[in-house]
PDB file of C-alpha atoms and ligand atoms in Angstrom:
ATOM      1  CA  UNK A   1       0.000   0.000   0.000  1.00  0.00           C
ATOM      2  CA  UNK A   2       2.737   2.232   0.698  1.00  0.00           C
ATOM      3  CA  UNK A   3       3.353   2.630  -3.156  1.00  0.00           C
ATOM      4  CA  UNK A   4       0.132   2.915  -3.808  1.00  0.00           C
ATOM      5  CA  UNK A   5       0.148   6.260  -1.294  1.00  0.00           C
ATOM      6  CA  UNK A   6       3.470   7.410  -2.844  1.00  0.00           C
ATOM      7  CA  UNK A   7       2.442   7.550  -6.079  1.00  0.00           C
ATOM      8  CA  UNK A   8      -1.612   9.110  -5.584  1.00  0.00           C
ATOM      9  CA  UNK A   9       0.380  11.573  -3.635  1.00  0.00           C
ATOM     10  CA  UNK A  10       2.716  12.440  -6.953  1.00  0.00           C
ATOM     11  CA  UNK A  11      -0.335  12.393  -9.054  1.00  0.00           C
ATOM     12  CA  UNK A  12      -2.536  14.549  -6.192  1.00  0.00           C
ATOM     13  CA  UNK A  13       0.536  17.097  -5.717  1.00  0.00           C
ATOM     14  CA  UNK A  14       0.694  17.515  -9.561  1.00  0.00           C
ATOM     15  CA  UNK A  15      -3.092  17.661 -10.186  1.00  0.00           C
ATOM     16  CA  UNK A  16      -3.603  20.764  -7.648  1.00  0.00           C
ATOM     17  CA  UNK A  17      -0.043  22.575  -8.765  1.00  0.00           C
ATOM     18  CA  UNK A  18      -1.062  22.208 -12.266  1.00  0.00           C
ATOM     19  CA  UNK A  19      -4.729  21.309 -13.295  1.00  0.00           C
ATOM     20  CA  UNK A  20      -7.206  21.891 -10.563  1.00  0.00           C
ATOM     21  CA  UNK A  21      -5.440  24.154  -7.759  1.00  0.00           C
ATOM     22  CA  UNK A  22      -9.723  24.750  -6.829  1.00  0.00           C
ATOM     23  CA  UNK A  23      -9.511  21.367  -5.769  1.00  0.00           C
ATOM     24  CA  UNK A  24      -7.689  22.263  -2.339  1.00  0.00           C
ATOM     25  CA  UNK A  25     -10.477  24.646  -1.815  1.00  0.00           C
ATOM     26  CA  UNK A  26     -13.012  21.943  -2.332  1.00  0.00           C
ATOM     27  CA  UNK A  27     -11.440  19.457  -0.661  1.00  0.00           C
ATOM     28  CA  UNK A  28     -11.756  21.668   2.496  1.00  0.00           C
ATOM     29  CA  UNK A  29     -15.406  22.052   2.115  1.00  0.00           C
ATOM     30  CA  UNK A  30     -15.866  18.214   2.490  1.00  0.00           C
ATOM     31  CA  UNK A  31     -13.056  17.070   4.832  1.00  0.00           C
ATOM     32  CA  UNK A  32     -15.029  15.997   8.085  1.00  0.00           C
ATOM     33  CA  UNK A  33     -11.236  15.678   9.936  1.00  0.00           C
ATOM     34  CA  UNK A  34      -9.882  12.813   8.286  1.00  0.00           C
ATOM     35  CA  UNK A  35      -8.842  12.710   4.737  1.00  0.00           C
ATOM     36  CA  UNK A  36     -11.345  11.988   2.056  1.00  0.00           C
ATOM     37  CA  UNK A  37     -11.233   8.958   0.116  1.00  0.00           C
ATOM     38  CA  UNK A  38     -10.797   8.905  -3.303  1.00  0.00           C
ATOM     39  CA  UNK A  39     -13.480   6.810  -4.935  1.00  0.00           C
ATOM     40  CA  UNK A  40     -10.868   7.027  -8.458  1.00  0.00           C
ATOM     41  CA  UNK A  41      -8.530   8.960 -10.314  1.00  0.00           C
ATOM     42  CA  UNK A  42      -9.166   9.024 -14.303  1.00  0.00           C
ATOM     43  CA  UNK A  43      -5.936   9.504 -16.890  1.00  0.00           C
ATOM     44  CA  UNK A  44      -6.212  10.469 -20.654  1.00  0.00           C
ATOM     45  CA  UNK A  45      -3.792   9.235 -23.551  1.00  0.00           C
ATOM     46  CA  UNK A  46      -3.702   8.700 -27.398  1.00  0.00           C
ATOM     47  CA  UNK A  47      -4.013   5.003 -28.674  1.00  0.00           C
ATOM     48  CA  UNK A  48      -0.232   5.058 -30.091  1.00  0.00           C
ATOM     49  CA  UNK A  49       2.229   2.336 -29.368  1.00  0.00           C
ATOM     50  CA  UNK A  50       4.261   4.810 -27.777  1.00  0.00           C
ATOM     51  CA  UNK A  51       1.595   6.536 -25.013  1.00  0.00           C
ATOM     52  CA  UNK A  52      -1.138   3.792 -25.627  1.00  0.00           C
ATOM     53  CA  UNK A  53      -3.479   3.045 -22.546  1.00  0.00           C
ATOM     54  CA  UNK A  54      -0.911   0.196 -21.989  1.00  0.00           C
ATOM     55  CA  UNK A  55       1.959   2.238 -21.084  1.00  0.00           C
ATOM     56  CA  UNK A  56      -0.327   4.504 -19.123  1.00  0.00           C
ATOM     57  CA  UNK A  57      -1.586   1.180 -16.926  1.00  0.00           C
ATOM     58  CA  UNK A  58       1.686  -0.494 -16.675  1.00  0.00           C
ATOM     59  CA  UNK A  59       3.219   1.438 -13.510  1.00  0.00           C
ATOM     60  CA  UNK A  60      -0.186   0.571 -11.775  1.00  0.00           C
ATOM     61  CA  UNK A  61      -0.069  -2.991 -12.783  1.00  0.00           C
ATOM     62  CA  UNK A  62       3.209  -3.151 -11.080  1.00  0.00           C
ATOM     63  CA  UNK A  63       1.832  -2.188  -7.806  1.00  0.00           C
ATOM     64  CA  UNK A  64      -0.992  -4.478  -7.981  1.00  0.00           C
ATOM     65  CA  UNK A  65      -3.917  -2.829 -10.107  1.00  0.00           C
ATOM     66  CA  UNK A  66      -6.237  -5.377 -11.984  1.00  0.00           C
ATOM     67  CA  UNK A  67      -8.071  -4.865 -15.636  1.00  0.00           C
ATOM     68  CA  UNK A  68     -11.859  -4.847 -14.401  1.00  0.00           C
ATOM     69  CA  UNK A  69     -13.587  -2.973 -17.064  1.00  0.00           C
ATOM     70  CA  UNK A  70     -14.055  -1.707 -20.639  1.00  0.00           C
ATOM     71  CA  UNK A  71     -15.654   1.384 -21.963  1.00  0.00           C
ATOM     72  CA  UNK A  72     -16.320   2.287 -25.850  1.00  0.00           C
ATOM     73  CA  UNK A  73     -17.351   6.302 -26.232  1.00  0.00           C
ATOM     74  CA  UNK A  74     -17.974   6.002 -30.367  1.00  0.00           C
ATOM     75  CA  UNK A  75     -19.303   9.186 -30.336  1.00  0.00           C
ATOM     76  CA  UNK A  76     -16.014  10.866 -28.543  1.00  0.00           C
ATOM     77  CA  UNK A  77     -13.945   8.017 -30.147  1.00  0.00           C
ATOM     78  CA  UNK A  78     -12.428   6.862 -27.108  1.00  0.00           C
ATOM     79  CA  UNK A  79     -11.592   3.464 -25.586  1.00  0.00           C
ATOM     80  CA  UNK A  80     -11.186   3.725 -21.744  1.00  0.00           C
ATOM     81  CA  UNK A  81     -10.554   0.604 -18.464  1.00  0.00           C
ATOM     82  CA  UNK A  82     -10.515   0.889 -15.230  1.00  0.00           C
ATOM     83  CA  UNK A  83      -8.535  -0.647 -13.029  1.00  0.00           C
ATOM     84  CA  UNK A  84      -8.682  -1.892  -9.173  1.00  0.00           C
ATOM     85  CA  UNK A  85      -6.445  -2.374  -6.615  1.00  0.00           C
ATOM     86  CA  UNK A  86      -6.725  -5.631  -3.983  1.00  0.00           C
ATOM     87  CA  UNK A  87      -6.846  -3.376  -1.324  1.00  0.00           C
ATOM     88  CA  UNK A  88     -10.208  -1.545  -1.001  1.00  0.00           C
ATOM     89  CA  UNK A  89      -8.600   2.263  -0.033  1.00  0.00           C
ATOM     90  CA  UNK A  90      -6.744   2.610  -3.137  1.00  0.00           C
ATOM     91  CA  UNK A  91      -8.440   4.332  -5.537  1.00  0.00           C
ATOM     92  CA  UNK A  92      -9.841   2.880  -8.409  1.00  0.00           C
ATOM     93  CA  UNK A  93      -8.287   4.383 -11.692  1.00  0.00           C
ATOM     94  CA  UNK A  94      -9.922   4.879 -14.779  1.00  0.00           C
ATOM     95  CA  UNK A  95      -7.764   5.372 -18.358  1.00  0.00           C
ATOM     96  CA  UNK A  96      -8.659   6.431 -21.329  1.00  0.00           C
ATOM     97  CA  UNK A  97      -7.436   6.649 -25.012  1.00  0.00           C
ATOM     98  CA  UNK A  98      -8.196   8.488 -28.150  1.00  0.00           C
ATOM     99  CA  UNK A  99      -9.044   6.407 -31.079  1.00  0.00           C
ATOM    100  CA  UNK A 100      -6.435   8.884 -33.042  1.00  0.00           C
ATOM    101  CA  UNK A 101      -7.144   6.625 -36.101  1.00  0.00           C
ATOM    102  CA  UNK A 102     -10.422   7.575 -36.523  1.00  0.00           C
ATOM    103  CA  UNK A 103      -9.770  10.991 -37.128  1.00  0.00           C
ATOM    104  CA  UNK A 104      -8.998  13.444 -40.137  1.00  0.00           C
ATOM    105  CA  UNK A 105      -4.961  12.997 -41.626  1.00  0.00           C
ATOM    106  CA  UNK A 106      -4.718  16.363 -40.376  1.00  0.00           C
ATOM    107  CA  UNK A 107      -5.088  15.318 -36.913  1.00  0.00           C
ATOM    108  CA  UNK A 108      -3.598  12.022 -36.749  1.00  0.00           C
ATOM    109  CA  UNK A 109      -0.274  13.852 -38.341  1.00  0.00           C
ATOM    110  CA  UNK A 110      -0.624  16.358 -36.100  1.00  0.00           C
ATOM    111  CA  UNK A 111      -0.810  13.862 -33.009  1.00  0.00           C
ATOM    112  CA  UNK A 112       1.941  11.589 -34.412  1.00  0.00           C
ATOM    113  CA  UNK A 113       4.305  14.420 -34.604  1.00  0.00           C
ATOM    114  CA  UNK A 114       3.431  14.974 -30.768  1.00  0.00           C
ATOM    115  CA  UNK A 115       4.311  11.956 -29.265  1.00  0.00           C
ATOM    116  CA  UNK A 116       6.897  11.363 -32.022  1.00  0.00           C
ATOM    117  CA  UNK A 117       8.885  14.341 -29.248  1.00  0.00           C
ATOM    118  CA  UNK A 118       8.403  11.642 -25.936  1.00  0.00           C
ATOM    119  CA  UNK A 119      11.639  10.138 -25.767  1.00  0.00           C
ATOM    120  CA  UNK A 120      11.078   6.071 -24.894  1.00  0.00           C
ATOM    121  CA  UNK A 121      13.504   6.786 -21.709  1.00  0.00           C
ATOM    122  CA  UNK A 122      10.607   8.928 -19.865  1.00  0.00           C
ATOM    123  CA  UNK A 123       7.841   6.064 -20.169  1.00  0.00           C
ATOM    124  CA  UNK A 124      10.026   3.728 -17.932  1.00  0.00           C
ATOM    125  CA  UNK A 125      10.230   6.021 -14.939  1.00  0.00           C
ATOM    126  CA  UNK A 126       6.753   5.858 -13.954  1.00  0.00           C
ATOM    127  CA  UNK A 127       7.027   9.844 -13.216  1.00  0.00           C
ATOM    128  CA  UNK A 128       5.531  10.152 -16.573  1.00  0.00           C
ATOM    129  CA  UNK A 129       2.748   9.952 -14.722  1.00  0.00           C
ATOM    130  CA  UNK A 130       2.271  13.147 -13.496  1.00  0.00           C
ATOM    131  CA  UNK A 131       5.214  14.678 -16.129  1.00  0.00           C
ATOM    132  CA  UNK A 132       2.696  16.932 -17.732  1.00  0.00           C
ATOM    133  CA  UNK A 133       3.749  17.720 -21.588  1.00  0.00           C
ATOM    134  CA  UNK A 134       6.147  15.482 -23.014  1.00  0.00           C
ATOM    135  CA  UNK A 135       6.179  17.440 -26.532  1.00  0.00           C
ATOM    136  CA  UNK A 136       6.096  20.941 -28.031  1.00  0.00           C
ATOM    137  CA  UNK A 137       2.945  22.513 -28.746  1.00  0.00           C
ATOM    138  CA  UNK A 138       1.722  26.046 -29.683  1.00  0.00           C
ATOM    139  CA  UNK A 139      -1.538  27.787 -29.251  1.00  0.00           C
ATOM    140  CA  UNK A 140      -2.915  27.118 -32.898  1.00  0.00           C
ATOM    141  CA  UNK A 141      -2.176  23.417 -32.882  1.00  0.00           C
ATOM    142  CA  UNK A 142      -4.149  23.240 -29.615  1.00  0.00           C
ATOM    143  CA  UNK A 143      -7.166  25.301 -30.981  1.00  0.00           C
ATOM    144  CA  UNK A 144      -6.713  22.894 -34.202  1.00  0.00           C
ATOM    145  CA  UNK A 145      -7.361  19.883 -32.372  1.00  0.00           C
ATOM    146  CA  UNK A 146      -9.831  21.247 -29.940  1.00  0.00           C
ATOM    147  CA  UNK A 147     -12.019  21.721 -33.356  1.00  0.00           C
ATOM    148  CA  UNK A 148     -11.925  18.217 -34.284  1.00  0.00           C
ATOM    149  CA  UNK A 149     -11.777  16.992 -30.476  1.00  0.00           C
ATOM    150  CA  UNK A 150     -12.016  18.595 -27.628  1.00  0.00           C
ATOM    151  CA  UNK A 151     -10.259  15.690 -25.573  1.00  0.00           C
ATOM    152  CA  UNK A 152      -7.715  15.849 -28.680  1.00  0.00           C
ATOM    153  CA  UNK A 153      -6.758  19.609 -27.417  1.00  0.00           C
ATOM    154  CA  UNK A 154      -7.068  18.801 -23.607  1.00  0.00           C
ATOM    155  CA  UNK A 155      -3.993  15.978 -23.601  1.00  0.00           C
ATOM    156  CA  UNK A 156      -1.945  17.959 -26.288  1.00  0.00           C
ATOM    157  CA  UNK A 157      -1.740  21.083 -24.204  1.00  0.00           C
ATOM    158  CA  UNK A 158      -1.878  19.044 -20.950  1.00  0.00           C
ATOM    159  CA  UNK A 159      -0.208  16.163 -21.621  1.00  0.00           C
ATOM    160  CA  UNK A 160       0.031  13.586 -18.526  1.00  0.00           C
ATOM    161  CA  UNK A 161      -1.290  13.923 -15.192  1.00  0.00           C
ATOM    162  CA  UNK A 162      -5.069  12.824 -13.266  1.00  0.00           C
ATOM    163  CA  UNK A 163      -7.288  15.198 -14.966  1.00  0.00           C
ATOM    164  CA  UNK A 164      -9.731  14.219 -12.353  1.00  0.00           C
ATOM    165  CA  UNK A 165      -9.650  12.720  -8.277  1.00  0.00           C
ATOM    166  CA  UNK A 166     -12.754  11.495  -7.249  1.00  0.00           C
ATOM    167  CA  UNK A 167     -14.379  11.968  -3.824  1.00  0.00           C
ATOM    168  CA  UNK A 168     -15.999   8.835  -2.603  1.00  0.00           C
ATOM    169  CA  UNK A 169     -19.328  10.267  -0.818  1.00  0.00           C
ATOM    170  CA  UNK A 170     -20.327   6.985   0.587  1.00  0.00           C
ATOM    171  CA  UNK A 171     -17.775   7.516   3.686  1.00  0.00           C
ATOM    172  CA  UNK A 172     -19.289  11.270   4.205  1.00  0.00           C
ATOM    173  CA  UNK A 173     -21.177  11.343   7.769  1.00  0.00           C
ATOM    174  CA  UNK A 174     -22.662  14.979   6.473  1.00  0.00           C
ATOM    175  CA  UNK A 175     -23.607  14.717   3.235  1.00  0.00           C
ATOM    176  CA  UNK A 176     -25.302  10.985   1.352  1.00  0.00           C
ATOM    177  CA  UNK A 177     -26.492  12.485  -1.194  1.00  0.00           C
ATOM    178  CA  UNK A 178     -25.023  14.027  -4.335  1.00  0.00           C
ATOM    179  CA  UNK A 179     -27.201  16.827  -4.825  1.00  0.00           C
ATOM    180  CA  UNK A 180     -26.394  17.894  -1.182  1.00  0.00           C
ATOM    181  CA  UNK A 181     -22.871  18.172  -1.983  1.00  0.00           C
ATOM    182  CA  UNK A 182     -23.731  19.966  -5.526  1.00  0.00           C
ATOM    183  CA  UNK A 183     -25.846  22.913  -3.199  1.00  0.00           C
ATOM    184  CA  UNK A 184     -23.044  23.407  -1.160  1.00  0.00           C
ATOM    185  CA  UNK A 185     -19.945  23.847  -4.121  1.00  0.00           C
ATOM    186  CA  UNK A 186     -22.586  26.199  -5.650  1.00  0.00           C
ATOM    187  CA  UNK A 187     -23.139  28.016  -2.508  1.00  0.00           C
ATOM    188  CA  UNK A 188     -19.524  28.530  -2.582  1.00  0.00           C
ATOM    189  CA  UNK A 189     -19.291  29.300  -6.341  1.00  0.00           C
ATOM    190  CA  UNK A 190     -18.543  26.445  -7.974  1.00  0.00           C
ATOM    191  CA  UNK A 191     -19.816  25.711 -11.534  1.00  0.00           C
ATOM    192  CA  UNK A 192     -21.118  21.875 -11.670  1.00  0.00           C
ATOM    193  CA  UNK A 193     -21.432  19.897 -14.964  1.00  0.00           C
ATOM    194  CA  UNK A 194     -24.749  20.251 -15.839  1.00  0.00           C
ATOM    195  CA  UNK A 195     -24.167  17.950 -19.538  1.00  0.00           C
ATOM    196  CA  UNK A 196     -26.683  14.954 -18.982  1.00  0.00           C
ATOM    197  CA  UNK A 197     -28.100  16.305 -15.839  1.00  0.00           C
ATOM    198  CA  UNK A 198     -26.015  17.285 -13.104  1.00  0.00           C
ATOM    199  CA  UNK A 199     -26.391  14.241 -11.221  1.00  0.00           C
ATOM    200  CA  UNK A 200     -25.523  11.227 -13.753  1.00  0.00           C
ATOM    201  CA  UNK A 201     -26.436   7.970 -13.314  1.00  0.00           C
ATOM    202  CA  UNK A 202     -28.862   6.154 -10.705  1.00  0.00           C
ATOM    203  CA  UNK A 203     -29.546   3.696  -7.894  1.00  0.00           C
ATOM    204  CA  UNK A 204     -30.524   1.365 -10.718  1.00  0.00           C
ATOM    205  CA  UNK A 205     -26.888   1.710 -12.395  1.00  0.00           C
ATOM    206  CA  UNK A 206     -25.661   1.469  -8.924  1.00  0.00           C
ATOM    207  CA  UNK A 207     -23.184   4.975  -9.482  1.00  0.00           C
ATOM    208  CA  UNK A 208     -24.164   7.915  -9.105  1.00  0.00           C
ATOM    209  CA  UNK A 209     -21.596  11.020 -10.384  1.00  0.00           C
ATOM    210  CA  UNK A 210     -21.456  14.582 -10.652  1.00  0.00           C
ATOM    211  CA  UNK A 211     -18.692  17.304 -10.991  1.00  0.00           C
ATOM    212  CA  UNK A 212     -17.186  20.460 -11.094  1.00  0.00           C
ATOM    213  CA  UNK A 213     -16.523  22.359 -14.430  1.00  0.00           C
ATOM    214  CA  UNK A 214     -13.045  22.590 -15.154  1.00  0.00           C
ATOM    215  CA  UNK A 215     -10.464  25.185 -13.634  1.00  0.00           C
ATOM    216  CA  UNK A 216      -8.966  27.521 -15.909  1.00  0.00           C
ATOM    217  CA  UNK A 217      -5.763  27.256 -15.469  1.00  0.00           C
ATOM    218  CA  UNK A 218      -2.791  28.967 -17.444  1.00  0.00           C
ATOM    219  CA  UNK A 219      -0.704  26.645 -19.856  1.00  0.00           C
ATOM    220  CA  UNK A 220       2.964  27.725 -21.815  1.00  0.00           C
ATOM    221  CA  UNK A 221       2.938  27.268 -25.335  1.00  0.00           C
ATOM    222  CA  UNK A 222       5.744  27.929 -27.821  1.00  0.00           C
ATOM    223  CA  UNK A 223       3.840  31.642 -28.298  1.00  0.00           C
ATOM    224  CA  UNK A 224       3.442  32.405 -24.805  1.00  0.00           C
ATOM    225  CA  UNK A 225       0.771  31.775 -22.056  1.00  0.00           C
ATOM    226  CA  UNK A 226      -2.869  30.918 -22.189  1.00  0.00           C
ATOM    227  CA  UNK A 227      -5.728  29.925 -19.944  1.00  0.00           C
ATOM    228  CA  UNK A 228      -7.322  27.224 -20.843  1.00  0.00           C
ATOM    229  CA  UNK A 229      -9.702  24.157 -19.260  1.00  0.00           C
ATOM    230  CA  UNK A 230      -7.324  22.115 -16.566  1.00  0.00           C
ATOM    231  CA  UNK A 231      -8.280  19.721 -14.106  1.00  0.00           C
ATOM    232  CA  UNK A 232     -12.324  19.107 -12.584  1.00  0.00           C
ATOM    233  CA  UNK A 233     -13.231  17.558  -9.071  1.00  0.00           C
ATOM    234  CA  UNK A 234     -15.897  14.708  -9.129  1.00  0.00           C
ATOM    235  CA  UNK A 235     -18.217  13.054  -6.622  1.00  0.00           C
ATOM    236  CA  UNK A 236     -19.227   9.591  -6.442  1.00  0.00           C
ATOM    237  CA  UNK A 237     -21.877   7.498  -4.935  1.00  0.00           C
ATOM    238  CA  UNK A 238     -21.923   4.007  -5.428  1.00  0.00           C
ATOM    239  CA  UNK A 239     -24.943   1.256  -4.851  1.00  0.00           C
ATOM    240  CA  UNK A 240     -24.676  -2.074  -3.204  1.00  0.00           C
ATOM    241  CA  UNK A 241     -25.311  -5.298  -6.071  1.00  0.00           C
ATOM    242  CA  UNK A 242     -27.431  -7.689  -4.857  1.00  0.00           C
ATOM    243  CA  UNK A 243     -24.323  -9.934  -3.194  1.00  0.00           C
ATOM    244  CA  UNK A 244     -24.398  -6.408  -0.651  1.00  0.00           C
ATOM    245  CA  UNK A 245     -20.706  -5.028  -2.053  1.00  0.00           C
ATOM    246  CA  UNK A 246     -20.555  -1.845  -3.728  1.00  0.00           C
ATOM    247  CA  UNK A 247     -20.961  -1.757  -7.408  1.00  0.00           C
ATOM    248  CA  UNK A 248     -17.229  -0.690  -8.310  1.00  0.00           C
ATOM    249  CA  UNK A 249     -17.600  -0.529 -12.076  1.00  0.00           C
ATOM    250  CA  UNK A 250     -18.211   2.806 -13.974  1.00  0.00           C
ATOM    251  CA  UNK A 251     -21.139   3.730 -16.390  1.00  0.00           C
ATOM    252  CA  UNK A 252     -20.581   4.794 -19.848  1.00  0.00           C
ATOM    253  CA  UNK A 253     -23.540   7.053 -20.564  1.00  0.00           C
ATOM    254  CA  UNK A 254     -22.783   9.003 -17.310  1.00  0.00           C
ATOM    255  CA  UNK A 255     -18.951   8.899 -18.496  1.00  0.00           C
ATOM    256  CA  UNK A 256     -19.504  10.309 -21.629  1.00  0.00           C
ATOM    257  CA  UNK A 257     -20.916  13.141 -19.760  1.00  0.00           C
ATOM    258  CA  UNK A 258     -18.284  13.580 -17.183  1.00  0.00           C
ATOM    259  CA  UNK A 259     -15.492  13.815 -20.089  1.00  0.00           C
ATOM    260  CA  UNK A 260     -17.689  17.077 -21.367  1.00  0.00           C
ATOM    261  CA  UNK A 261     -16.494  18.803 -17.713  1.00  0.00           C
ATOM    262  CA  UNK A 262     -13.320  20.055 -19.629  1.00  0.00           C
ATOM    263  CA  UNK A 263     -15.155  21.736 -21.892  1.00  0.00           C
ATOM    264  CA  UNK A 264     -14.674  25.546 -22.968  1.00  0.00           C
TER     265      UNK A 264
HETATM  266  C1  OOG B   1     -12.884  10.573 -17.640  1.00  0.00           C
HETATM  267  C2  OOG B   1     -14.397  10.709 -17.642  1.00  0.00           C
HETATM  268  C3  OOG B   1     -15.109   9.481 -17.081  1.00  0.00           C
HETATM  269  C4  OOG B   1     -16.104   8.705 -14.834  1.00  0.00           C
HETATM  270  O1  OOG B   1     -16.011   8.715 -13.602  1.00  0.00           O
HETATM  271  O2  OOG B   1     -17.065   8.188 -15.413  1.00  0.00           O
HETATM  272  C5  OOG B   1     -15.032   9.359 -15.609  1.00  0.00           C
HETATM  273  C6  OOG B   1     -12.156  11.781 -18.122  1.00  0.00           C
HETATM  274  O3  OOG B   1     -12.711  12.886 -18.124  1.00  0.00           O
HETATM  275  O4  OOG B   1     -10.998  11.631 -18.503  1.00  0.00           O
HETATM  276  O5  OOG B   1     -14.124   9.798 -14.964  1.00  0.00           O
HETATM  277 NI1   NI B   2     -14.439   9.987 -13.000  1.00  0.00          NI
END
């Protein structure tokens, strides 16, 4: 477990530097005196050989993570799995790729030319992680991709890192409910995903989600600095199956929603 800690705490240290520095706000608002559990973190990556979801799972493999589930998104064109860890406080950790083939030359050249920069050497220190941007990139390129995909533009400017920690709202005492916790971040100011609702899911899926809309947060490119969608928080409440445990799968038509909270 120790590894497990060392490396959430890489990816948690990078994800409110970097992506979602609101998140230390929020994670204030909810912390009852012990430290909130992360229901999962979620990663993004292009389907190449190089960055494929793979390479992204391979460091969590190594300390014990499992393949549990698949997820299509045809219309996003992405491929995503989640992964679990024998020992029920580690976060669950969802990945997802881009399906860079089914895209316009323009953007698959564009992509390849990306990740063509990551030199092999950084994918076997498992810092790539959390490295952020392993390529050049400058503001058009970003909006170019953004047009065709918006997830296409997130990762390119980005690059590696949780875009997302989850907080698991089953072990609240104050709040059960997600729509609680929604009236409070709003109280405070917080935008919340409204795409699909802005609770997704159900007690019949068993998982119930919502979330924050992205920070803005600035990001260097070649021609200087913009601000731009980073990191989101989410909120999770999962169901018992009928054997009593918690459903611990994810739900693609609330998923395809919760993507949309790094939206412009
Ligand atoms: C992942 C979106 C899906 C969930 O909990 O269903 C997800 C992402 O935005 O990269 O996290
Ligand atoms: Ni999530």
């Amino acid at each position: 477990m120790e590894r497990v800690e060392q490396l959430f705490n890489a990816l948690w240290q990078d994800y409110i530097q970097r992506l979602c520095p609101s998140a230390a706000q929020v994670h204030d608002l909810l912390e009852e005196g012990e430290p909130l559990l992360n229901d999962h973190i979620a990663l993004r990556t292009f389907n190449l050989p190089q960055v494929g979801l793979d390479r992204l799972a391979a460091p969590f493999i190594a300390i014990g993570y499992k393949p549990c589930g698949k997820y299509h998104f045809e219309a996003k064109k992405l491929y995503a799995e989640h992964f679990e860890h024998p020992n029920p406080l580690a976060p669950k950790v969802f990945i997802s790729e881009l399906m860079v083939g089914q895209f316009s030359s323009l953007l698959q050249q564009t992509v390849r030319d990306l990740v063509n920069q990551v030199p092999e050497s950084a994918m076997h220190d498992p810092a790539f992680l959390y490295g952020g941007r392993l390529w050049d990139l400058d503001y058009a390129t970003y909006e170019l991709l953004s047009a065709e995909s918006e997830y296409a533009g997130w990762l390119a400017a980005h690059g590696f890192g949780a875009n997302h920690f989850t907080v698991s709202i089953n072990q609240l005492e104050q709040f059960t409910e997600i729509q609680e916790v929604n009236h409070l971040l709003r109280h405070n100011g917080f935008l919340i995903n409204e795409s699909g609702g802005e609770v997704k899911g159900s007690p019949e899926v068993m998982l119930e989600q919502s979330s924050t809309m992205a920070d803005r947060v600035p990001v260097s490119f070649l021609d200087g600095k913009k601000e731009i969608p980073g990191g989101f928080y989410e909120f999770a409440k999962r169901y018992p199956m009928e054997d009593g445990e918690l459903y611990s799968g994810f739900v693609e038509a609330s998923a395809d929603k919760i993507f949309e909270s790094t939206n412009q």
